[in-house]
Coordinates of C-alpha atoms in Angstrom, one line a residue:
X1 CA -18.9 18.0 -2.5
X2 CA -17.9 20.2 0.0
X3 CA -20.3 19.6 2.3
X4 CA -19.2 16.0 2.3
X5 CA -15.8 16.8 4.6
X6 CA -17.9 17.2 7.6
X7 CA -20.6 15.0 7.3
X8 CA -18.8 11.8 6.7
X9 CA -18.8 10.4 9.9
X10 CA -22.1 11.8 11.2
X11 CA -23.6 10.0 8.3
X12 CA -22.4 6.6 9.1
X13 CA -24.2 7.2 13.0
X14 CA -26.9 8.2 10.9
X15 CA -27.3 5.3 9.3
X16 CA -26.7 3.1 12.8
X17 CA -29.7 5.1 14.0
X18 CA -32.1 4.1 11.1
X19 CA -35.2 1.8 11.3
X20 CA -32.8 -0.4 8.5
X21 CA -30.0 -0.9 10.7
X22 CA -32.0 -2.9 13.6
X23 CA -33.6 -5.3 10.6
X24 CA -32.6 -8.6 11.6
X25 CA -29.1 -8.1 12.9
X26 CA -26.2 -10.5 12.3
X27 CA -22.8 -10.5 14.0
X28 CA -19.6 -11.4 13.1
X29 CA -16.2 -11.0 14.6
X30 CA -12.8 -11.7 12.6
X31 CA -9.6 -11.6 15.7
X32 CA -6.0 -11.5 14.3
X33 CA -2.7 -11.2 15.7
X34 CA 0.7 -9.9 14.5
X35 CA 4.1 -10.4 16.1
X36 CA 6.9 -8.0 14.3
X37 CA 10.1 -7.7 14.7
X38 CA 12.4 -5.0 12.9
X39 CA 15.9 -4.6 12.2
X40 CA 17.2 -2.2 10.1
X41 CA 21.4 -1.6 10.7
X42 CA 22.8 1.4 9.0
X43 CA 26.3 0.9 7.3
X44 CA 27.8 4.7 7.3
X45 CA 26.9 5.1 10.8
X46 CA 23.4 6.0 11.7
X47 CA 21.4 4.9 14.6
X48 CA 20.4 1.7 13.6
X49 CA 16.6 1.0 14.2
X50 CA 15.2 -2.2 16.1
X51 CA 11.7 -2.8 17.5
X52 CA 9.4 -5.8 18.8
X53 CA 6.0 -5.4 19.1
X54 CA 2.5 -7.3 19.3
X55 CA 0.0 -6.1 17.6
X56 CA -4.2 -7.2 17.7
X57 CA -6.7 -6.5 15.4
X58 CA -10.5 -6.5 16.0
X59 CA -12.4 -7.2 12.6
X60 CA -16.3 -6.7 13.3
X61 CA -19.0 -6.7 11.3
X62 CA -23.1 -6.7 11.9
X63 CA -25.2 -7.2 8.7
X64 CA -28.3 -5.3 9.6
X65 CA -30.2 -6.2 6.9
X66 CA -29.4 -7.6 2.8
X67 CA -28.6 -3.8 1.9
X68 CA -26.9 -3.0 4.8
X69 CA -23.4 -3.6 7.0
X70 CA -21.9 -2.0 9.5
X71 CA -18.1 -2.5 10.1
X72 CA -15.5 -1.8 13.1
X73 CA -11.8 -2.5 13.6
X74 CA -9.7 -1.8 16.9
X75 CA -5.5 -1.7 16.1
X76 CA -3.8 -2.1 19.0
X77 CA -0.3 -2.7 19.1
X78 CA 2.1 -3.2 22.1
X79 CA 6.0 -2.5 22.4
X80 CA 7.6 -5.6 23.7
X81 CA 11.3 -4.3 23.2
X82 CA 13.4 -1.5 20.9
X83 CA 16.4 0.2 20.9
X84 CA 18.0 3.2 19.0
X85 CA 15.7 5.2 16.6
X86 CA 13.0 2.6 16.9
X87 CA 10.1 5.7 16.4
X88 CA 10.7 6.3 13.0
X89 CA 10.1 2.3 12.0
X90 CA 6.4 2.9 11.7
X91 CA 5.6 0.3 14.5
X92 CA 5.3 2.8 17.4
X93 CA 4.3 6.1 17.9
X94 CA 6.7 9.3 18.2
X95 CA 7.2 8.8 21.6
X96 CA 8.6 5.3 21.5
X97 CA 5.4 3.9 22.5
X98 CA 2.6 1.3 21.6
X99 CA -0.4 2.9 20.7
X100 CA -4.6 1.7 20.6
X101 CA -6.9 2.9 17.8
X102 CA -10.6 2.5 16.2
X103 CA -8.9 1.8 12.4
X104 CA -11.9 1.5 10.9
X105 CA -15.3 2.4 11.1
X106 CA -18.2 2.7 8.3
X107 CA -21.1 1.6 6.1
X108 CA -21.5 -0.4 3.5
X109 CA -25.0 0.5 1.2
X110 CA -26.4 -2.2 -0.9
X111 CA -27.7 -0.2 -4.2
X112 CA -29.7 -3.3 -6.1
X113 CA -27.4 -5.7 -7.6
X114 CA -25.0 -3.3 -9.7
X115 CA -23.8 -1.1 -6.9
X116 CA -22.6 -0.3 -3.6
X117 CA -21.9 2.4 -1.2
X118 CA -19.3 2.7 1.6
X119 CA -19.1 5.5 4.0
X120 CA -17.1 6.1 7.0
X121 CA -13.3 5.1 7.6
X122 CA -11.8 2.5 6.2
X123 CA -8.3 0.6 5.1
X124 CA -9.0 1.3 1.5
X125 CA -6.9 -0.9 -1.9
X126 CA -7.1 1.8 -5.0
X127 CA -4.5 1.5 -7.2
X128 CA -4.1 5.3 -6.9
X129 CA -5.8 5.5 -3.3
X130 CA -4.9 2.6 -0.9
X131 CA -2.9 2.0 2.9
X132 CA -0.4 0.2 3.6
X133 CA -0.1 -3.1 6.0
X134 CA 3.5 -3.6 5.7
X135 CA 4.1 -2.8 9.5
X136 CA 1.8 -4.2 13.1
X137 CA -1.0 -2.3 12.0
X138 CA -2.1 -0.5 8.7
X139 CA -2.8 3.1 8.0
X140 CA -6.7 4.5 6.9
X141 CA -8.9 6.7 6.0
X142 CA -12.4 8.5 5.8
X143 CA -13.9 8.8 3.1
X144 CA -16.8 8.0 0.2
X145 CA -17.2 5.8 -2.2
X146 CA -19.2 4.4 -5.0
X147 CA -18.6 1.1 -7.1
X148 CA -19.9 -1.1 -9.0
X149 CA -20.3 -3.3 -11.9
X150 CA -21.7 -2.3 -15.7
X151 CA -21.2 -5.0 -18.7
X152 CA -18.7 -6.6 -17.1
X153 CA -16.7 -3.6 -16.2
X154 CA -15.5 -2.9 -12.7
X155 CA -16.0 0.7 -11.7
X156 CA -15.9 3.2 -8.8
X157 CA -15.7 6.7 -7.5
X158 CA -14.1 7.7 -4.3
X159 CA -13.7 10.9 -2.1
X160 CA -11.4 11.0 0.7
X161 CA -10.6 14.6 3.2
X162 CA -8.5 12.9 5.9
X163 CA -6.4 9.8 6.7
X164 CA -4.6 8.5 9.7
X165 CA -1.2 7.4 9.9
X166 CA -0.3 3.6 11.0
X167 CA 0.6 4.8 14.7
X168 CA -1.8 7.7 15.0
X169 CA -5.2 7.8 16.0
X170 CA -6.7 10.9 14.8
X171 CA -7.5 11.2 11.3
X172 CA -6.2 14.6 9.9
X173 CA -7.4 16.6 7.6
X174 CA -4.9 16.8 4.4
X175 CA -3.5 20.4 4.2
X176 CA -1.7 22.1 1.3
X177 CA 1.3 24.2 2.0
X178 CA -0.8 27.9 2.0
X179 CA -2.8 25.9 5.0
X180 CA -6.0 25.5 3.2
X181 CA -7.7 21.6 3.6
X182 CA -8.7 20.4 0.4
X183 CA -9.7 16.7 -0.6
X184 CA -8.7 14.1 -3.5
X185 CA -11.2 12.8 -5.9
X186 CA -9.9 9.1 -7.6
X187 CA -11.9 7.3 -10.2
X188 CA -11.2 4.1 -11.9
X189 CA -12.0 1.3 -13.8
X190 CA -10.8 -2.5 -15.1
X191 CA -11.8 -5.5 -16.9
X192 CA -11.5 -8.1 -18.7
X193 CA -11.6 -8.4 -23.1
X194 CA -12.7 -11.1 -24.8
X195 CA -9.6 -11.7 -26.1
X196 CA -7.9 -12.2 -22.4
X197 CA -6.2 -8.6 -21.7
X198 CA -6.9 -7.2 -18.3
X199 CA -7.1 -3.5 -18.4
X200 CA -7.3 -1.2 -15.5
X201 CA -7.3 2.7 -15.7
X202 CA -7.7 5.2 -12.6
X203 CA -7.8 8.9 -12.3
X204 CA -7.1 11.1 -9.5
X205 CA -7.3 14.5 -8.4
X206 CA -6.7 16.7 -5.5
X207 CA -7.6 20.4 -6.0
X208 CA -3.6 22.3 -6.4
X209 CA -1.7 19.6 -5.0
X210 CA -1.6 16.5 -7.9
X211 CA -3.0 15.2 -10.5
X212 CA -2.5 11.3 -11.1
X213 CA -3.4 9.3 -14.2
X214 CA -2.8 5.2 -13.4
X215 CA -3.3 2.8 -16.3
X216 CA -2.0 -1.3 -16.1
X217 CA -2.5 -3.7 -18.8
X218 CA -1.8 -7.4 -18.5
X219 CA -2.0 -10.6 -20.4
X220 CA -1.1 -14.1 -20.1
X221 CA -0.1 -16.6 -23.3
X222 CA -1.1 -19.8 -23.9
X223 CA 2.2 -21.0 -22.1
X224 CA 1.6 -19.3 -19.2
X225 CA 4.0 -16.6 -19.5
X226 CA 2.8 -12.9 -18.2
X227 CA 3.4 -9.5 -19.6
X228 CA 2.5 -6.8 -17.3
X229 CA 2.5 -3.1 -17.8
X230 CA 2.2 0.0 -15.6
X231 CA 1.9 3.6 -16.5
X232 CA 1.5 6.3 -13.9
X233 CA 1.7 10.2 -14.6
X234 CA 1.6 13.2 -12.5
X235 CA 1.4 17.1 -12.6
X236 CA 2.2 18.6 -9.2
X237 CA 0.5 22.0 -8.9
X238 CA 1.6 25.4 -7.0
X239 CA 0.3 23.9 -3.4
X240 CA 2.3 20.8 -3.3
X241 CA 5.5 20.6 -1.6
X242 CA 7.8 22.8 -2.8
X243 CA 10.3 20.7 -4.2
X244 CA 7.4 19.6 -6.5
X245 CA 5.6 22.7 -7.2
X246 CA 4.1 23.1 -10.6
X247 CA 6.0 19.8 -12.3
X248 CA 5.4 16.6 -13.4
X249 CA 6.8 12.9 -13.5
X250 CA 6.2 9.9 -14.8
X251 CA 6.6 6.2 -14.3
X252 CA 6.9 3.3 -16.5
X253 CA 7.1 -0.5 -15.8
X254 CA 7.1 -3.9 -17.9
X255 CA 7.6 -7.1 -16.1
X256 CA 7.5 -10.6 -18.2
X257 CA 6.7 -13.7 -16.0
X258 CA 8.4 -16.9 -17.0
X259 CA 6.7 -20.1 -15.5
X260 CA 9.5 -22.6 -15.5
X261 CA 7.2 -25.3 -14.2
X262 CA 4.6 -25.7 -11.8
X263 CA 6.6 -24.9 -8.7
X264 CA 9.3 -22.2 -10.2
X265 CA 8.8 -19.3 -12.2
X266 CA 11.2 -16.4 -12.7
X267 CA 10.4 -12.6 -14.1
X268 CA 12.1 -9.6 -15.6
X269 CA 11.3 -5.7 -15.1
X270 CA 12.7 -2.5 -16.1
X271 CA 11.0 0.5 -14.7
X272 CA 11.5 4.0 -15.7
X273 CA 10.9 7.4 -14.4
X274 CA 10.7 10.4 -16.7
X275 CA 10.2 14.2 -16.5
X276 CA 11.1 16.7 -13.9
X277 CA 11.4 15.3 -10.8
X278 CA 10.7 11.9 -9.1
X279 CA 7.8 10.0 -9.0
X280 CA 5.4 10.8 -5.7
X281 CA 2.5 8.6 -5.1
X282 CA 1.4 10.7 -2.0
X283 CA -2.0 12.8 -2.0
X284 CA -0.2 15.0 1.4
X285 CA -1.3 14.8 4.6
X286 CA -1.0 11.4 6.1
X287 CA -1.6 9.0 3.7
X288 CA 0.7 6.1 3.2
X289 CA 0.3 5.1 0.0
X290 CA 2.4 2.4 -2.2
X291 CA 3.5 1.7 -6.0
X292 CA 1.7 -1.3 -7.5
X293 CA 5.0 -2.1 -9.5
X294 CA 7.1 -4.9 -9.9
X295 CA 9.9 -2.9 -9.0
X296 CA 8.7 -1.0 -5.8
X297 CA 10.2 -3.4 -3.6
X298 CA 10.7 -4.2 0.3
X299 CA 12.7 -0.8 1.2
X300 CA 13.1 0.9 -2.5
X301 CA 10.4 2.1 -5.1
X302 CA 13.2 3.3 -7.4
X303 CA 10.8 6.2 -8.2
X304 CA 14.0 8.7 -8.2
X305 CA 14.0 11.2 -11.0
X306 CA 15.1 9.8 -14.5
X307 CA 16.3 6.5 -12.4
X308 CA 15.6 3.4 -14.4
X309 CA 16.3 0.0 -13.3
X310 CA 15.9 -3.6 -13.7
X311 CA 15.0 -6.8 -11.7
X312 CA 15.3 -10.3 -11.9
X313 CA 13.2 -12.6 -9.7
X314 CA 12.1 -16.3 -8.7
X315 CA 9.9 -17.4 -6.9
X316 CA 9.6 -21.2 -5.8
X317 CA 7.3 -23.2 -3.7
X318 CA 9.6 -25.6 -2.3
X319 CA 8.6 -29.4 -1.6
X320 CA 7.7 -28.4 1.8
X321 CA 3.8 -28.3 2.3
X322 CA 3.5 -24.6 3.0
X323 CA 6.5 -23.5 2.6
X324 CA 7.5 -20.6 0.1
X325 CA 10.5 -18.6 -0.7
X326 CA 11.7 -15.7 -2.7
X327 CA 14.8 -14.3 -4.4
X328 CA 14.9 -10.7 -6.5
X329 CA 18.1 -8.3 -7.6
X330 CA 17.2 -4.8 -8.5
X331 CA 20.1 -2.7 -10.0
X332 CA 19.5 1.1 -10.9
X333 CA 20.8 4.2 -11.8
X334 CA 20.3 7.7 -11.6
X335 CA 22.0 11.3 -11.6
X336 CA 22.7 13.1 -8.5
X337 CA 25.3 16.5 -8.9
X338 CA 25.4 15.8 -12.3
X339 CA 27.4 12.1 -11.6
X340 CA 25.6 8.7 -12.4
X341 CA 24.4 7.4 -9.0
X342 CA 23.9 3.7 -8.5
X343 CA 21.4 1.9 -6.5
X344 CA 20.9 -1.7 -6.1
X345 CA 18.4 -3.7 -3.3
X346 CA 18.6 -7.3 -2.8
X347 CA 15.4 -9.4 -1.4
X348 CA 15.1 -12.6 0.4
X349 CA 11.1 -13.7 1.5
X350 CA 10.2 -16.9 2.6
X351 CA 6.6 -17.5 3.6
X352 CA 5.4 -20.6 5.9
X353 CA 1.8 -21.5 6.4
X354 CA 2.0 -24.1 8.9
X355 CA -0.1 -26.8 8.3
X356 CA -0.7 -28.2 11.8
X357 CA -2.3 -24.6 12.9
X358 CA -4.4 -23.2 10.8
X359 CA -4.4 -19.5 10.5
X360 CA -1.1 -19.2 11.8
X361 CA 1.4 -17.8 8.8
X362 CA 5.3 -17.0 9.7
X363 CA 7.3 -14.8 7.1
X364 CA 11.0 -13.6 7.1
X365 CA 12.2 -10.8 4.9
X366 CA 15.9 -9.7 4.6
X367 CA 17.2 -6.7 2.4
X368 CA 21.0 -5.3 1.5
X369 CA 20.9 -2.0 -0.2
X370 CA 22.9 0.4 -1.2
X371 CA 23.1 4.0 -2.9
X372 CA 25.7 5.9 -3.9
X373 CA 24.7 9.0 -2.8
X374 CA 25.6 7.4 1.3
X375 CA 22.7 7.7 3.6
X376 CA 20.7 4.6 2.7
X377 CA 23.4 1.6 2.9
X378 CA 21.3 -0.6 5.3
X379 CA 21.1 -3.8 6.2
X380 CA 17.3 -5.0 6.7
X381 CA 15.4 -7.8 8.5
X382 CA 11.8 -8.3 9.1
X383 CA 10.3 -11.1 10.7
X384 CA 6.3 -11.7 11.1
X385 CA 4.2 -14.0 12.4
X386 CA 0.1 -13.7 11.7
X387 CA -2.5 -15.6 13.4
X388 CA -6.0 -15.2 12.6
X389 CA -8.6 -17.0 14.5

């Protein structure tokens, strides 16, 4: 598929341009808006971190015919007030400043009833392959895929050969360390057996830079109690970074989900991670990519080499109509100069849909962590309010 990392774009204006794409237009626009505010206070002296911004999101969409859809999305997000290192929160650019972006741009290609084509850039949701919205605005990324469904199974193929960062607007080109572009190649599947167990298996590849195997099984009893299981593995080949040239990781997690009654249910995890160094979800280049664990939480993905650890959580949706909240502990360990290292992150979430405004959702997340190793003893608060209209 070389060809493909120059023509993705071109074919999505191709496709505008076709006699389909004029076939009984329809139009729809989605308009959402996030406040954010960030506070993250260093204990051992750094320069604490604080921003404010508001951010707007432009969601259209124009259905040109059954088979075909064209989609657009403008970030835009505005600084409002900061102080201290407020460039490296991932809410403004490198400058200090707000920023304006097309996020996404692309076409989706009905194939019959069993499959689909997108094409064109896009904030994509792989297991393997996916960007993050945990800031104003989310990262994306250009690419190609394929997907579908066969007997019952989910399936899909995807190429990518650049992303964009949250705060950027150019979409890069991913670039191994000898300076040659190269792309990554995912593949997946999941469903359902008859028996109840959700199964979900990806693959991913790009060229000398990693090699990522994701696998998650899941099953809920007859009380309501849910067992969840993630595998990943990686081999990092002689053009990744060099601290993980030509070696390999893996991670392990098991999380059991206890519904205490309707409104309270409390779970377990222990995660893992194995061989020579720690775990990295990254494909290079500007992708921002995220663990679909129970234990990769607000600030920490405990992914450190041989660290394992374990979490207890509860979450309880309080008598309040709308109203939410969250409490988890994660203790680990790992080695660091040959001593045991600990590292522990406390969450509080609380979520609040308000009833008398639909669309408007307010949430407030607070973290404490601390690591032995000094340098990450922080103090963290987030507070967000979405409104989609």
């Amino acid at each position: 598929m070389p060809h493909l990392k120059k023509n993705l774009l071109p074919l999505a204006i191709m496709l505008a341009s076709s006699p389909f794409a004029v076939a009984a237009p329809e139009a729809e626009l989605d308009t959402s808006l996030r406040t954010f505010y960030f506070d993250r206070d260093f204990q051992d002296g750094a320069t604490d971190r604080t921003s404010l911004t508001q951010a707007l999101r432009l969601d259209g969409k124009v259905h040109a015919s059954d088979s075909i859809t064209f989609g657009a999305s403008v970030f835009a997000n505005m600084k409002l007030d900061g102080k201290g290192n407020d460039q490296f929160i991932g809410t403004l650019t490198d400058e200090s400043e707000g920023y304006a972006k097309l996020g996404q741009l692309y076409a989706d290609i009905g194939l019959g009833e069993v499959a689909s084509v997108r094409v064109g850039r896009w904030v994509t949701s792989k297991a393997l392959f996916n960007d993050q919205d945990n800031r104003a605005t989310p990262s994306s990324s250009q690419a190609i895929k394929i997907e579908g469904t066969t007997g019952g199974v989910n399936w899909f193929g995807l190429y990518s050969d650049r992303a964009s960062a949250k705060t950027e607007s150019d979409f890069d080109k991913y670039t191994d360390i000898n300076g040659d572009d190269y792309g990554v190649y995912v593949v997946g599947a999941k469903g359902s057996l008859d028996n109840g167990l959700n199964l979900a298996v990806e693959y991913g590849n790009a060229d000398d830079v990693s090699e990522q195997l994701y696998i998650n099984a899941s099953y809920t009893l007859e009380n309501g109690v849910l067992i969840d299981f993630y595998q990943y593995f990686a081999e990092y080949g002689d053009a990744a970074a060099a601290s993980l040239q030509d070696q390999d990781s893996s991670l392990t997690n098991v999380a059991v989900r206890f519904p205490v009654n309707e409104d309270l249910k409390v779970t377990l995890s222990y995660q893992g991670v194995g061989g020579d160094v720690g775990y990295n979800t990254s494909w290079g280049g500007n992708d921002d990519h995220y663990f679909m664990t129970w234990n990769s939480i607000q600030y920490s993905d405990f992914n450190r080499q041989d660290e394992d650890s374990y979490q207890i959580r509860a979450d309880y949706n309080t008598p309040i109509q709308g109203l939410s909240v969250m409490a988890r502990h994660v203790e680990g360990e790992f080695k660091s100069g040959g001593q045991d290292q600990d590292h522990s992150e406390t969450n509080f979430d609380a979520k609040y849909a308000v009833p008398s405004m639909k669309g408007l959702n307010l949430r407030a997340r607070y973290a404490v962590v601390r690591v032995d190793t000094g340098g990450e003893d922080i103090n963290e608060l987030r507070l967000i309010a979405d409104y989609a209209f």
